[in-house]
Coordinates of C-alpha atoms in Angstrom, one line a residue:
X1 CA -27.5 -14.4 37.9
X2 CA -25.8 -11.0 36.6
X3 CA -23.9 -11.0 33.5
X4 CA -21.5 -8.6 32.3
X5 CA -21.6 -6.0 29.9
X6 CA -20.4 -6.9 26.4
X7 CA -17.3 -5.0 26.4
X8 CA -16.2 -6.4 30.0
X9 CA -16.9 -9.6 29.1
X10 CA -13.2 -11.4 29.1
X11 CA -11.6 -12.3 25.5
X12 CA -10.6 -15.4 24.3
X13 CA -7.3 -16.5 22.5
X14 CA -9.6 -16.5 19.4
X15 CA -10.7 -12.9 20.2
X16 CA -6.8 -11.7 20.2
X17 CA -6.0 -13.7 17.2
X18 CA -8.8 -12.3 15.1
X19 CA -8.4 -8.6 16.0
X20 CA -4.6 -9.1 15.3
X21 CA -5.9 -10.4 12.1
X22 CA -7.4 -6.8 11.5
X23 CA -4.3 -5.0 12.6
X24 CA -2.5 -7.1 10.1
X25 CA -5.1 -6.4 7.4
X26 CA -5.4 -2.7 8.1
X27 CA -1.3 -2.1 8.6
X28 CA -0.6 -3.5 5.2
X29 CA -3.4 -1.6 3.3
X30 CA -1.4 2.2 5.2
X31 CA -3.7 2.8 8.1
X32 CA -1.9 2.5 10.5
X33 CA 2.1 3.2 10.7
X34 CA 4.7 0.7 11.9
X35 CA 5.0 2.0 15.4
X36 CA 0.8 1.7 15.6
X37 CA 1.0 -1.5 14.4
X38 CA 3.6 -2.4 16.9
X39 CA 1.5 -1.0 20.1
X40 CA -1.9 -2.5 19.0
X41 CA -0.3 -5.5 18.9
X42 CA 1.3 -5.7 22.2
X43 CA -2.0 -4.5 23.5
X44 CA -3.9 -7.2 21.7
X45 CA -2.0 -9.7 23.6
X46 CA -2.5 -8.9 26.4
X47 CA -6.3 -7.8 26.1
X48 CA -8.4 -9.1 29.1
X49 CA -11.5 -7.8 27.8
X50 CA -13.4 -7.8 24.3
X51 CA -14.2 -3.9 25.1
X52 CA -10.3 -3.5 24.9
X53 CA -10.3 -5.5 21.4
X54 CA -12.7 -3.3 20.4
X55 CA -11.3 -0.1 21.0
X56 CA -8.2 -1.1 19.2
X57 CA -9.8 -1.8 15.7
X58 CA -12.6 0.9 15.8
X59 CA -11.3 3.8 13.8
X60 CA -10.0 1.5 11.4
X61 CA -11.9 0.3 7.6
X62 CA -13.0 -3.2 7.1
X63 CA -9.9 -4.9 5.2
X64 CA -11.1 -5.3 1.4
X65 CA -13.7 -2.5 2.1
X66 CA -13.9 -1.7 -1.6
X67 CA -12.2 1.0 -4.0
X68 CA -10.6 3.9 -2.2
X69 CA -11.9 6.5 -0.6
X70 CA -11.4 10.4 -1.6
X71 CA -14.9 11.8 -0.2
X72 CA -16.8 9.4 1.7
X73 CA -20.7 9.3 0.7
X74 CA -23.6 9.3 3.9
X75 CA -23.6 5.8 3.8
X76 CA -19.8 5.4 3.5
X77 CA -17.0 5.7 6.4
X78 CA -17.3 8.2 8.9
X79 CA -15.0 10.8 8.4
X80 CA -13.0 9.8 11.6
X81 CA -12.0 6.3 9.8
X82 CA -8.3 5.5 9.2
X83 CA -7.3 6.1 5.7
X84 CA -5.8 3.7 3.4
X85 CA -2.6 4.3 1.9
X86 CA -5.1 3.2 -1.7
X87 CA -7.1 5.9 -0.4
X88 CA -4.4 8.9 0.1
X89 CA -2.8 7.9 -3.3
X90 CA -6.4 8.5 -4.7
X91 CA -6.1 11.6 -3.2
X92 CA -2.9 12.6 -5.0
X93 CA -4.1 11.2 -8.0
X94 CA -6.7 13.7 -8.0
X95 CA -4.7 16.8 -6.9
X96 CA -1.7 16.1 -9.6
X97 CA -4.9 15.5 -12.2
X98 CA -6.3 18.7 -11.3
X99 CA -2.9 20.6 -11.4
X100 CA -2.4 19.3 -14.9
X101 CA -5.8 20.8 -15.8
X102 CA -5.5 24.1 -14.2
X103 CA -7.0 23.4 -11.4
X104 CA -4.2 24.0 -9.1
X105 CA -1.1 26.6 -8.9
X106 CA 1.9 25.0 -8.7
X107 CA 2.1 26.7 -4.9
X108 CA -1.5 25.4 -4.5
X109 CA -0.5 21.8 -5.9
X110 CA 2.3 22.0 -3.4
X111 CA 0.7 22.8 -0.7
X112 CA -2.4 20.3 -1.2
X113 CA 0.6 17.6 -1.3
X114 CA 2.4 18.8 1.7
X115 CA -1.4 18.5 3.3
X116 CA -2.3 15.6 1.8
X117 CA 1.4 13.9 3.5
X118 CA -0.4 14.4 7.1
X119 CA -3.4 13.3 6.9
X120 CA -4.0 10.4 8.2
X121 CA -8.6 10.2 8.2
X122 CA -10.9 10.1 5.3
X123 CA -12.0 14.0 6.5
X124 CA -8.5 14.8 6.4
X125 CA -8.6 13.8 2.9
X126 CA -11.8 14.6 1.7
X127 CA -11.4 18.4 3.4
X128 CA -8.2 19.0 1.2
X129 CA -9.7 18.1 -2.2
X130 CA -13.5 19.7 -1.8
X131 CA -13.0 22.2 -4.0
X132 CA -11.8 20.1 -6.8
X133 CA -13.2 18.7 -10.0
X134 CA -13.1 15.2 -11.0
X135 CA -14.5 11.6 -10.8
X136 CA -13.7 10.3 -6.9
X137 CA -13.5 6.8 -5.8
X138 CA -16.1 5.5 -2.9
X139 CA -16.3 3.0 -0.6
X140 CA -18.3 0.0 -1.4
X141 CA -20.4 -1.0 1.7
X142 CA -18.1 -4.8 2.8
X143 CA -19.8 -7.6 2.1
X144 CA -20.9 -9.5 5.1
X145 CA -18.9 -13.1 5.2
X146 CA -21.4 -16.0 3.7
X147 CA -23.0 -13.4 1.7
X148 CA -23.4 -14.5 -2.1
X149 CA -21.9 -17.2 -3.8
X150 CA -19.0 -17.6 -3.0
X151 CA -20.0 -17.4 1.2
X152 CA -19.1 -20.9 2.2
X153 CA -15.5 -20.6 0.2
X154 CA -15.0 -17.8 2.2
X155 CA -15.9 -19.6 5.6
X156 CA -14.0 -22.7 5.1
X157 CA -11.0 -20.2 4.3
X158 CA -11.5 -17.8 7.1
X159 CA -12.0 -20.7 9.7
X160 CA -8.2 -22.2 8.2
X161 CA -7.0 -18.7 8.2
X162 CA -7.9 -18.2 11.7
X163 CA -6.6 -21.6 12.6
X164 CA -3.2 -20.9 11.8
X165 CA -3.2 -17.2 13.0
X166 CA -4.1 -19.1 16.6
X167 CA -1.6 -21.0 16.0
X168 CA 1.2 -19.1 15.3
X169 CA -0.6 -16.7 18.4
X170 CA -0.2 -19.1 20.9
X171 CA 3.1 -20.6 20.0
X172 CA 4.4 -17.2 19.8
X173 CA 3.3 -16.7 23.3
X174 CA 4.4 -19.9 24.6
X175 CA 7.9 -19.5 23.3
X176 CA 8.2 -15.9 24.8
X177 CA 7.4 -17.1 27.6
X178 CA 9.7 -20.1 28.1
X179 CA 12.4 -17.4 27.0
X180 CA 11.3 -15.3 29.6
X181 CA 12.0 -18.0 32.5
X182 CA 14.6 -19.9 30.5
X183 CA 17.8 -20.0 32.6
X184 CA 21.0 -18.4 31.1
X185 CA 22.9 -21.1 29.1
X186 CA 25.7 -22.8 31.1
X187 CA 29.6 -21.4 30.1
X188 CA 31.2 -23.5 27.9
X189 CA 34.9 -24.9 28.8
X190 CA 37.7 -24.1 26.2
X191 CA 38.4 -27.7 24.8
X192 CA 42.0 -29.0 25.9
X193 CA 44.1 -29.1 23.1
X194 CA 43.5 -32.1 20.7
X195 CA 40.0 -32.2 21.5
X196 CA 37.2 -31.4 19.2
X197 CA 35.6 -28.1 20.3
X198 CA 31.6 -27.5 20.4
X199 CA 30.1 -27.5 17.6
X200 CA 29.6 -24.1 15.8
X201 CA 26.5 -22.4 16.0
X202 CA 24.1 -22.3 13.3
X203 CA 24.1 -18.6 11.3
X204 CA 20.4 -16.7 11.2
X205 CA 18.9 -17.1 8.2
X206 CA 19.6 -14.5 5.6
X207 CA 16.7 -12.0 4.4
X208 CA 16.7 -10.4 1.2
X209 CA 15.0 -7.7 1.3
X210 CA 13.4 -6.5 -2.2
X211 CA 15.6 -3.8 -4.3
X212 CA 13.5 -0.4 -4.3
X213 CA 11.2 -0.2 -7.4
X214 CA 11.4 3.2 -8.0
X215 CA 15.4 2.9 -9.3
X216 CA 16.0 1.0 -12.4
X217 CA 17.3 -2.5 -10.5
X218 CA 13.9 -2.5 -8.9
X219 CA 12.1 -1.6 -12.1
X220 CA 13.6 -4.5 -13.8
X221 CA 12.9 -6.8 -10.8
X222 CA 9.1 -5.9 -11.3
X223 CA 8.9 -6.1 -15.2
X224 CA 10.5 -9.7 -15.1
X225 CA 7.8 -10.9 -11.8
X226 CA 4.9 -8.8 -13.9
X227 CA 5.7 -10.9 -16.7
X228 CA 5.9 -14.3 -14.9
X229 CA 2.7 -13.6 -13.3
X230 CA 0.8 -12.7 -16.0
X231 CA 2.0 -13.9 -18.7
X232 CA 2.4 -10.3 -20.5
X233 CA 3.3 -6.6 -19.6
X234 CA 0.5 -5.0 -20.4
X235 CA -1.5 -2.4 -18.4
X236 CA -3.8 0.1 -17.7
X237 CA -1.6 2.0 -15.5
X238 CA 1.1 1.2 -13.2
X239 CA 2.3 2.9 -9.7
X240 CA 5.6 2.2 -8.1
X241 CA 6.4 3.5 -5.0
X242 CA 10.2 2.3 -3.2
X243 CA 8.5 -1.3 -1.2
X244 CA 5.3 -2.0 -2.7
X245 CA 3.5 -1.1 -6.1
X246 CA -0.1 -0.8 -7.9
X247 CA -1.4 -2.2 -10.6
X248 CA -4.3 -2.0 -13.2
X249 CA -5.5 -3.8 -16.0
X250 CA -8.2 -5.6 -17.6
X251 CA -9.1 -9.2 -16.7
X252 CA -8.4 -11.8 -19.1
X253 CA -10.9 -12.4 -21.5
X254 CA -13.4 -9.5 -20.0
X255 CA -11.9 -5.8 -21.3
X256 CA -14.6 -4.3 -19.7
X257 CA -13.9 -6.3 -16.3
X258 CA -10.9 -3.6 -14.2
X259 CA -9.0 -5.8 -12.0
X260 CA -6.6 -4.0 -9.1
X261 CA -3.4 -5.7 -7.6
X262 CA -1.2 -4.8 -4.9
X263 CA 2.5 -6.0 -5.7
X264 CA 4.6 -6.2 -2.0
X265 CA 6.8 -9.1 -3.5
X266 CA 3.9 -10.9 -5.4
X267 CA 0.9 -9.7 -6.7
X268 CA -2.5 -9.9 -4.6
X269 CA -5.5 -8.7 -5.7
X270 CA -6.6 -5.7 -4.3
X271 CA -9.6 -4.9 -4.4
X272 CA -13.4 -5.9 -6.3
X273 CA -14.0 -6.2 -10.3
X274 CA -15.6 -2.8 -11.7
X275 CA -16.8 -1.8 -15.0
X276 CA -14.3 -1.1 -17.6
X277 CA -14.3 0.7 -21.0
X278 CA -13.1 -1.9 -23.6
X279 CA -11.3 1.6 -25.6
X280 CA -9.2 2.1 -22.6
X281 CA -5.8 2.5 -23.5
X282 CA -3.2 0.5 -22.7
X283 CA 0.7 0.7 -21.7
X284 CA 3.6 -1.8 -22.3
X285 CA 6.3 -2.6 -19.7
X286 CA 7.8 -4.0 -22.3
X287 CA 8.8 -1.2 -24.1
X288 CA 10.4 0.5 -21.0
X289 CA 14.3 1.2 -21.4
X290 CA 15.3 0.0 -17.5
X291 CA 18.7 1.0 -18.0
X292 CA 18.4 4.9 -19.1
X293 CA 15.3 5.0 -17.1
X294 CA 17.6 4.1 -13.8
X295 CA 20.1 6.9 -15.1
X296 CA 16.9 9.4 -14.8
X297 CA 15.9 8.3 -11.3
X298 CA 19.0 8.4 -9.9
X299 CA 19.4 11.9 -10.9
X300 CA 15.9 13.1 -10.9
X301 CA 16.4 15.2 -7.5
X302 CA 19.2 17.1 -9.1
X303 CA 17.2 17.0 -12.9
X304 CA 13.9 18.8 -10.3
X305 CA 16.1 20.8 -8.4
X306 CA 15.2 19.5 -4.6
X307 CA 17.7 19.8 -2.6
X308 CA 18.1 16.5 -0.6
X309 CA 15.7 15.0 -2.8
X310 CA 14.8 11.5 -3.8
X311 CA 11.8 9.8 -5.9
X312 CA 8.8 9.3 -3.2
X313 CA 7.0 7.5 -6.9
X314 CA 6.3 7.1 -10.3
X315 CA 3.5 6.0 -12.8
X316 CA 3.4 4.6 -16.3
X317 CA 0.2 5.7 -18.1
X318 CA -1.0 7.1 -21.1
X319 CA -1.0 10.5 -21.1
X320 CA -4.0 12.6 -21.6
X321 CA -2.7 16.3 -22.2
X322 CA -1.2 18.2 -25.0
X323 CA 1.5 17.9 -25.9
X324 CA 2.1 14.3 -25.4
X325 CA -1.4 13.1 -25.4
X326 CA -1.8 9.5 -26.7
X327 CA 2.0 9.4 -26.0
X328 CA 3.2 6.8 -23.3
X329 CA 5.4 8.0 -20.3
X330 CA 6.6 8.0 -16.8
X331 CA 5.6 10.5 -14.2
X332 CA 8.4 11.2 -11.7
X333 CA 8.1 12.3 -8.3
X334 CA 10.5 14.0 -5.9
X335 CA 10.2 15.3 -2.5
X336 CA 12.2 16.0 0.4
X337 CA 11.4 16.5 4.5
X338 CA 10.9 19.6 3.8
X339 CA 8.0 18.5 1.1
X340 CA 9.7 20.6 -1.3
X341 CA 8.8 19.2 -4.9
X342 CA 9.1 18.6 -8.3
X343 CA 7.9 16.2 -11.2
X344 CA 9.4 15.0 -14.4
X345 CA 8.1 13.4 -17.7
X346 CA 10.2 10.3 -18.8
X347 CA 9.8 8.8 -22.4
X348 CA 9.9 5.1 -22.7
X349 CA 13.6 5.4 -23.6
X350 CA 14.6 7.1 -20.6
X351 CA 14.3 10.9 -22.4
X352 CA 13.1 13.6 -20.2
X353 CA 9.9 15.7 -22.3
X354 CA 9.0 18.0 -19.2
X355 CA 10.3 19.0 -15.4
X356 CA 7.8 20.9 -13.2
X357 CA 11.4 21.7 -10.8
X358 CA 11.1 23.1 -7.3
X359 CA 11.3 26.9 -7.4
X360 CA 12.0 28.2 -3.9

């Protein structure tokens, strides 16, 4: 009796449900945009074959794959791999540390950014900072699933995850499907006078979406959440981008223990432990002015001269170079779609010590 290849051999609901697991995993970490995310998905559905599933999760990283990924190492990613938005903004962290050292032009900076915006592999990143000094982040091989301790946790997990994304799969299904053949709904009569008239139907739900974080509403939303979540608002450094942030600090009771978290609403840990100095210096939310900080965002495209502008991010760090260097501050960005930049230097109390502005 013949058997099939492996890649014609037909899927299973399991076999959709877990790679729309991945394109979950690997749309929410950047690598893939929302109209990818969209197609795979359609196409996951209606996969006949596990060669199909395969093709539509092959250029993508393993979710939790380790830290991000500037230059990939011989044993890392191929360069082909999807990048991570963790592993782009570790690419700009590197080009706006090396134009702050030198490094860089300001046309050069520019023009690594405008780069760095289309890129969309780990060779497209690793190409446009080569030539650059400066620690880079890479990949830490995955973990196989039962490896180490804490395998069976992650088993029984992964088995109730899976449960409940087959779930949700198949009702999902089912209930398109009954729409799909439903009859139209029968027209309703006018009720004679005097007589009640049908019931009114039920609203949707409202959805709230989250305020942006990079104006001062949003930065207050994320100070107050930081602070119920972790009791404090201390940090190692802090990014905020318009829907989702970055976080890094030390783990309680372990300064030399660095723990990441991605904040999308709540705060999920986003990647593995690694070593920390216990010197490392620290910044306080706390101390931030939200209200004259705001006043600086909202006019920060006009404050860098971009025409059209608006704030793609900020971070809150220490900073490391004269003149302020020990001092604690915000680093504002601006762009426009025409990746025409500029960058300014907040004080906790909302004044602005330094604008790079657009010059063209």
């Amino acid at each position: 009796m013949s058997t099939a290849a492996p890649g014609r051999m037909r899927s299973r609901d399991i076999d959709r449900a877990h790679t729309a697991g991945k394109l979950d995993a690997a749309y929410a970490e950047g690598q893939l945009g929302a109209a990818e995310y969209h197609d795979r998905i359609a196409r996951a559905r209606v996969a006949k074959t596990l060669g199909e599933l395969s093709d539509l999760v092959a250029d993508l990283q393993q979710a939790a794959a380790g830290q991000p990924v500037v230059v990939p190492p011989p044993s890392g990613y191929p360069p082909g791999t999807r990048a991570r938005t963790a592993d782009r903004r570790a690419a700009g962290e590197l080009l706006d540390r090396a134009y702050g050292e030198g490094q860089l032009t300001e046309d050069e900076h520019r023009a690594a950014t405008e780069l760095l915006a289309e890129a969309t592999t780990l060779g497209d990143l690793a190409d446009i900072t080569a030539d650059l000094q400066g620690p880079r982040n890479t990949p830490v091989a995955p973990r196989p699933p039962g490896s180490g301790r804490s395998g069976r946790y992650f088993a029984v997990l992964t088995a109730a995850a899976l449960a409940v994304t087959i779930g949700a799969f198949t009702l999902t299904s089912r209930d398109t499907d009954s729409a799909a053949s439903a009859p139209p709904p029968a027209a309703v009569a006018p009720a004679e006078p005097g007589e009640p008239g049908p019931a009114p139907e039920q609203p949707d739900p409202l959805v709230f979406a989250p305020p942006n974080l990079v104006t001062g509403a949003g930065l207050a939303q994320f100070i107050g959440e930081y602070r119920e979540r972790f009791g404090d608002t201390v940090a190692d450094q802090i990014w905020l981008y318009p829907d989702h942030g970055d976080v890094e600090r030390a783990v309680p009771g372990q300064p030399n223990r660095l723990v990441s978290y991605d904040y999308r609403g709540g705060f999920n840990q986003s990647d593995d432990l690694t070593t920390r100095p216990v010197d490392t210096s620290t910044v306080d939310l706390g101390t931030l002015d939200t209200g004259a900080i705001g006043r600086v965002l909202a006019d920060a495209p006009a404050i860098a001269r971009v025409p059209d502008g608006a704030v793609t991010h900020m971070s809150f760090e220490i900073q490391t170079h004269s003149p302020y260097n020990g001092v604690p501050a915000v680093s504002v960005y601006v762009s426009n779609t025409f990746d025409e930049s500029g960058w300014l230097l907040v004080g906790v109390a909302g004044d602005v010590l330094r604008v790079r502005p657009f010059e063209g």
